[in-house]
PDB file of C-alpha atoms in Angstrom:
ATOM      1  CA  MET A   1      27.363  29.041 -21.581  1.00 51.00           C
ATOM      2  CA  PRO A   2      25.669  25.642 -21.768  1.00 55.00           C
ATOM      3  CA  SER A   3      25.501  23.580 -18.639  1.00 54.00           C
ATOM      4  CA  ALA A   4      27.838  20.611 -18.252  1.00 53.00           C
ATOM      5  CA  SER A   5      25.032  18.077 -17.909  1.00 53.00           C
ATOM      6  CA  PRO A   6      22.094  18.362 -20.277  1.00 57.00           C
ATOM      7  CA  ARG A   7      18.666  18.161 -18.742  1.00 57.00           C
ATOM      8  CA  LEU A   8      17.076  14.804 -19.282  1.00 51.00           C
ATOM      9  CA  ARG A   9      13.453  14.785 -20.182  1.00 53.00           C
ATOM     10  CA  PRO A  10      11.395  11.904 -18.823  1.00 55.00           C
ATOM     11  CA  SER A  11      10.518   9.402 -21.487  1.00 59.00           C
ATOM     12  CA  PRO A  12       6.972   9.639 -22.796  1.00 69.00           C
ATOM     13  CA  ASP A  13       4.346   7.113 -21.856  1.00 82.00           C
ATOM     14  CA  CYS A  14       4.141   3.965 -23.958  1.00 87.00           C
ATOM     15  CA  ARG A  15       0.524   3.595 -25.067  1.00 90.00           C
ATOM     16  CA  LEU A  16      -0.335   0.469 -27.056  1.00 91.00           C
ATOM     17  CA  ILE A  17      -3.701  -0.692 -28.309  1.00 92.00           C
ATOM     18  CA  TRP A  18      -4.002  -4.463 -28.473  1.00 92.00           C
ATOM     19  CA  ARG A  19      -6.480  -5.921 -30.944  1.00 94.00           C
ATOM     20  CA  PRO A  20      -7.113  -9.494 -32.102  1.00 94.00           C
ATOM     21  CA  SER A  21      -4.696 -10.745 -34.716  1.00 94.00           C
ATOM     22  CA  ARG A  22      -6.051 -11.679 -38.129  1.00 95.00           C
ATOM     23  CA  TRP A  23      -3.225 -14.213 -38.398  1.00 95.00           C
ATOM     24  CA  VAL A  24      -4.501 -16.074 -35.330  1.00 95.00           C
ATOM     25  CA  VAL A  25      -8.032 -16.132 -36.736  1.00 97.00           C
ATOM     26  CA  ALA A  26      -6.762 -17.528 -40.054  1.00 97.00           C
ATOM     27  CA  VAL A  27      -4.657 -20.171 -38.286  1.00 97.00           C
ATOM     28  CA  LEU A  28      -7.635 -21.283 -36.179  1.00 97.00           C
ATOM     29  CA  ILE A  29      -9.745 -21.760 -39.307  1.00 97.00           C
ATOM     30  CA  ALA A  30      -6.924 -23.654 -41.017  1.00 98.00           C
ATOM     31  CA  LEU A  31      -6.531 -25.913 -37.977  1.00 97.00           C
ATOM     32  CA  GLY A  32     -10.227 -26.760 -38.145  1.00 97.00           C
ATOM     33  CA  ALA A  33      -9.920 -27.731 -41.797  1.00 97.00           C
ATOM     34  CA  LEU A  34      -6.819 -29.796 -41.045  1.00 97.00           C
ATOM     35  CA  GLY A  35      -8.651 -31.478 -38.161  1.00 96.00           C
ATOM     36  CA  ALA A  36     -11.477 -32.461 -40.493  1.00 95.00           C
ATOM     37  CA  LEU A  37      -8.933 -33.785 -42.974  1.00 96.00           C
ATOM     38  CA  ALA A  38      -7.199 -35.774 -40.224  1.00 95.00           C
ATOM     39  CA  VAL A  39     -10.502 -37.394 -39.270  1.00 95.00           C
ATOM     40  CA  HIS A  40     -11.124 -38.244 -42.923  1.00 92.00           C
ATOM     41  CA  VAL A  41      -7.768 -39.999 -43.417  1.00 94.00           C
ATOM     42  CA  SER A  42      -7.829 -41.795 -40.065  1.00 93.00           C
ATOM     43  CA  ALA A  43      -9.343 -45.184 -39.304  1.00 87.00           C
ATOM     44  CA  VAL A  44     -12.494 -43.738 -37.749  1.00 90.00           C
ATOM     45  CA  PRO A  45     -15.614 -45.777 -38.560  1.00 91.00           C
ATOM     46  CA  ALA A  46     -17.652 -44.277 -41.398  1.00 88.00           C
ATOM     47  CA  MET A  47     -20.655 -43.462 -39.233  1.00 92.00           C
ATOM     48  CA  PHE A  48     -18.511 -41.211 -36.982  1.00 94.00           C
ATOM     49  CA  GLU A  49     -16.376 -39.645 -39.714  1.00 94.00           C
ATOM     50  CA  ARG A  50     -18.725 -36.927 -40.955  1.00 94.00           C
ATOM     51  CA  PRO A  51     -19.973 -35.794 -37.527  1.00 95.00           C
ATOM     52  CA  LEU A  52     -16.407 -35.599 -36.173  1.00 95.00           C
ATOM     53  CA  ALA A  53     -15.149 -33.706 -39.235  1.00 95.00           C
ATOM     54  CA  ALA A  54     -18.098 -31.317 -39.043  1.00 96.00           C
ATOM     55  CA  SER A  55     -17.557 -30.749 -35.319  1.00 96.00           C
ATOM     56  CA  ALA A  56     -13.848 -29.996 -35.908  1.00 96.00           C
ATOM     57  CA  CYS A  57     -14.757 -27.375 -38.508  1.00 97.00           C
ATOM     58  CA  LEU A  58     -17.554 -25.947 -36.373  1.00 97.00           C
ATOM     59  CA  TRP A  59     -15.377 -25.702 -33.267  1.00 97.00           C
ATOM     60  CA  ALA A  60     -12.640 -23.961 -35.255  1.00 97.00           C
ATOM     61  CA  LEU A  61     -15.169 -21.438 -36.557  1.00 97.00           C
ATOM     62  CA  VAL A  62     -16.474 -20.819 -33.016  1.00 98.00           C
ATOM     63  CA  CYS A  63     -12.931 -20.266 -31.698  1.00 97.00           C
ATOM     64  CA  ALA A  64     -12.051 -17.990 -34.624  1.00 97.00           C
ATOM     65  CA  TYR A  65     -15.250 -15.985 -34.118  1.00 97.00           C
ATOM     66  CA  ARG A  66     -14.533 -15.590 -30.384  1.00 97.00           C
ATOM     67  CA  GLU A  67     -10.976 -14.473 -31.083  1.00 95.00           C
ATOM     68  CA  HIS A  68     -12.131 -12.003 -33.747  1.00 96.00           C
ATOM     69  CA  ARG A  69     -14.775 -10.518 -31.425  1.00 96.00           C
ATOM     70  CA  ARG A  70     -12.416  -9.876 -28.476  1.00 95.00           C
ATOM     71  CA  PRO A  71     -12.502  -6.175 -27.607  1.00 95.00           C
ATOM     72  CA  PRO A  72      -9.427  -3.984 -28.060  1.00 95.00           C
ATOM     73  CA  ARG A  73      -7.373  -3.408 -24.903  1.00 93.00           C
ATOM     74  CA  VAL A  74      -5.278  -0.352 -24.034  1.00 93.00           C
ATOM     75  CA  PHE A  75      -1.943  -1.021 -22.331  1.00 93.00           C
ATOM     76  CA  ILE A  76      -0.042   1.979 -20.956  1.00 92.00           C
ATOM     77  CA  VAL A  77       3.393   2.015 -19.322  1.00 90.00           C
ATOM     78  CA  ARG A  78       4.161   5.367 -17.751  1.00 87.00           C
ATOM     79  CA  SER A  79       7.618   6.913 -17.426  1.00 81.00           C
ATOM     80  CA  ASP A  80       7.663   6.148 -13.681  1.00 82.00           C
ATOM     81  CA  GLY A  81       7.286   2.403 -14.402  1.00 81.00           C
ATOM     82  CA  SER A  82       3.622   2.055 -13.424  1.00 86.00           C
ATOM     83  CA  ALA A  83       1.314   0.365 -15.899  1.00 90.00           C
ATOM     84  CA  THR A  84      -2.401   0.177 -16.612  1.00 91.00           C
ATOM     85  CA  LEU A  85      -4.543  -2.114 -18.719  1.00 92.00           C
ATOM     86  CA  ASP A  86      -7.858  -0.594 -19.752  1.00 92.00           C
ATOM     87  CA  ALA A  87      -7.420   2.127 -17.066  1.00 90.00           C
ATOM     88  CA  MET A  88      -7.023  -0.600 -14.414  1.00 92.00           C
ATOM     89  CA  PRO A  89      -3.776  -0.243 -12.449  1.00 93.00           C
ATOM     90  CA  LEU A  90      -1.447  -3.231 -12.635  1.00 92.00           C
ATOM     91  CA  THR A  91       0.627  -4.399  -9.690  1.00 90.00           C
ATOM     92  CA  HIS A  92       3.006  -6.423 -11.849  1.00 90.00           C
ATOM     93  CA  HIS A  93       3.633  -6.769 -15.563  1.00 91.00           C
ATOM     94  CA  HIS A  94       6.189  -8.680 -17.616  1.00 91.00           C
ATOM     95  CA  VAL A  95       6.803  -8.706 -21.353  1.00 91.00           C
ATOM     96  CA  HIS A  96       8.365 -11.834 -22.844  1.00 93.00           C
ATOM     97  CA  TRP A  97       9.760 -11.671 -26.385  1.00 93.00           C
ATOM     98  CA  ARG A  98       9.931 -14.435 -29.001  1.00 93.00           C
ATOM     99  CA  GLY A  99      11.328 -12.759 -32.082  1.00 90.00           C
ATOM    100  CA  THR A 100       8.717 -10.239 -33.176  1.00 89.00           C
ATOM    101  CA  LEU A 101       6.037 -11.715 -30.901  1.00 92.00           C
ATOM    102  CA  ALA A 102       5.500  -9.996 -27.561  1.00 93.00           C
ATOM    103  CA  PHE A 103       3.670 -11.748 -24.742  1.00 94.00           C
ATOM    104  CA  LEU A 104       2.356  -9.586 -21.915  1.00 92.00           C
ATOM    105  CA  ARG A 105       1.518 -11.139 -18.553  1.00 94.00           C
ATOM    106  CA  ALA A 106       0.092  -8.715 -16.012  1.00 92.00           C
ATOM    107  CA  ARG A 107      -1.551  -8.919 -12.595  1.00 93.00           C
ATOM    108  CA  ASP A 108      -4.108  -6.398 -11.396  1.00 90.00           C
ATOM    109  CA  ALA A 109      -4.906  -5.251  -7.855  1.00 89.00           C
ATOM    110  CA  GLN A 110      -7.499  -8.034  -7.395  1.00 92.00           C
ATOM    111  CA  GLY A 111      -4.877 -10.663  -8.224  1.00 91.00           C
ATOM    112  CA  ARG A 112      -6.307 -11.586 -11.646  1.00 93.00           C
ATOM    113  CA  THR A 113      -3.837 -12.436 -14.364  1.00 94.00           C
ATOM    114  CA  HIS A 114      -4.234 -10.899 -17.810  1.00 94.00           C
ATOM    115  CA  ARG A 115      -2.397 -12.238 -20.866  1.00 94.00           C
ATOM    116  CA  LEU A 116      -2.059 -10.613 -24.261  1.00 93.00           C
ATOM    117  CA  ALA A 117      -0.060 -11.670 -27.306  1.00 93.00           C
ATOM    118  CA  PHE A 118       1.098  -8.925 -29.662  1.00 94.00           C
ATOM    119  CA  TRP A 119       1.550 -10.467 -33.127  1.00 93.00           C
ATOM    120  CA  PRO A 120       3.431  -8.681 -35.934  1.00 92.00           C
ATOM    121  CA  ASP A 121       0.165  -7.698 -37.619  1.00 92.00           C
ATOM    122  CA  THR A 122      -1.060  -5.977 -34.436  1.00 92.00           C
ATOM    123  CA  LEU A 123       2.179  -4.342 -33.269  1.00 91.00           C
ATOM    124  CA  ASP A 124       4.355  -2.586 -35.814  1.00 90.00           C
ATOM    125  CA  ALA A 125       8.095  -1.984 -35.488  1.00 90.00           C
ATOM    126  CA  ARG A 126       7.572   1.390 -33.817  1.00 91.00           C
ATOM    127  CA  GLY A 127       5.271  -0.164 -31.214  1.00 91.00           C
ATOM    128  CA  ARG A 128       7.701  -3.033 -30.583  1.00 91.00           C
ATOM    129  CA  ARG A 129      10.505  -0.550 -30.010  1.00 90.00           C
ATOM    130  CA  ALA A 130       8.390   1.546 -27.658  1.00 89.00           C
ATOM    131  CA  LEU A 131       7.404  -1.558 -25.686  1.00 89.00           C
ATOM    132  CA  ARG A 132      11.019  -2.737 -25.447  1.00 89.00           C
ATOM    133  CA  LEU A 133      12.146   0.674 -24.206  1.00 87.00           C
ATOM    134  CA  ALA A 134       9.280   0.917 -21.712  1.00 86.00           C
ATOM    135  CA  SER A 135      10.013  -2.537 -20.252  1.00 78.00           C
ATOM    136  CA  PRO A 136      13.771  -2.692 -19.631  1.00 60.00           C
ATOM    137  CA  SER A 137      13.394  -5.471 -17.075  1.00 56.00           C
ATOM    138  CA  ALA A 138      12.106  -7.775 -19.804  1.00 44.00           C
ATOM    139  CA  ALA A 139      15.299  -7.258 -21.817  1.00 43.00           C
ATOM    140  CA  VAL A 140      17.380  -8.249 -18.802  1.00 48.00           C
ATOM    141  CA  ALA A 141      15.258 -11.301 -18.015  1.00 48.00           C
ATOM    142  CA  ASP A 142      15.288 -12.521 -21.617  1.00 48.00           C
ATOM    143  CA  GLY A 143      19.047 -12.184 -22.023  1.00 48.00           C
ATOM    144  CA  GLY A 144      18.851  -8.992 -24.017  1.00 47.00           C
ATOM    145  CA  PRO A 145      21.581  -6.397 -24.443  1.00 45.00           C
ATOM    146  CA  LEU A 146      21.360  -5.308 -20.798  1.00 41.00           C
ATOM    147  CA  SER A 147      21.831  -8.800 -19.463  1.00 42.00           C
ATOM    148  CA  ALA A 148      24.771  -9.444 -17.161  1.00 44.00           C
ATOM    149  CA  GLN A 149      25.212 -12.990 -18.467  1.00 42.00           C
ATOM    150  CA  PRO A 150      28.195 -13.668 -20.708  1.00 42.00           C
ATOM    151  CA  ARG A 151      27.374 -14.378 -24.342  1.00 44.00           C
ATOM    152  CA  GLU A 152      28.300 -18.070 -23.951  1.00 46.00           C
ATOM    153  CA  MET A 153      25.716 -18.504 -21.167  1.00 41.00           C
ATOM    154  CA  ARG A 154      22.860 -17.137 -23.280  1.00 45.00           C
ATOM    155  CA  ARG A 155      23.063 -19.805 -25.983  1.00 44.00           C
TER     156      ARG A 155
END
């Protein structure tokens, strides 16, 4: 005879690998080109126009290269609620959602703050679901389905 209450298995650990987004790199390069175009169409004296446009493009390429070269990070949320980032225990972590974008803000034992942005090209639907299930406090704080606020208050 089966028992009245089924045994609940603890949820598995949520293990996500963050990597730099190609979308962010492309947007940084596009912003550099738009900056150079903005200098060209502005009223900047001719002798400053080319150096400023070139510096806008160069700075955008430097920022895009830095973003592209950032090392992958491993974020793990265990079933007991503890979390680690690159095997470093975290004292506090919070996930903020903006549509399909997930922003992680975490604090380690030394008090340093770590921030990661999971873009749709770096976190698929399965990963987003796992992260939402592993961080129920974020759903409450963001007015998600577990929120105690009435629907009228959330808008």
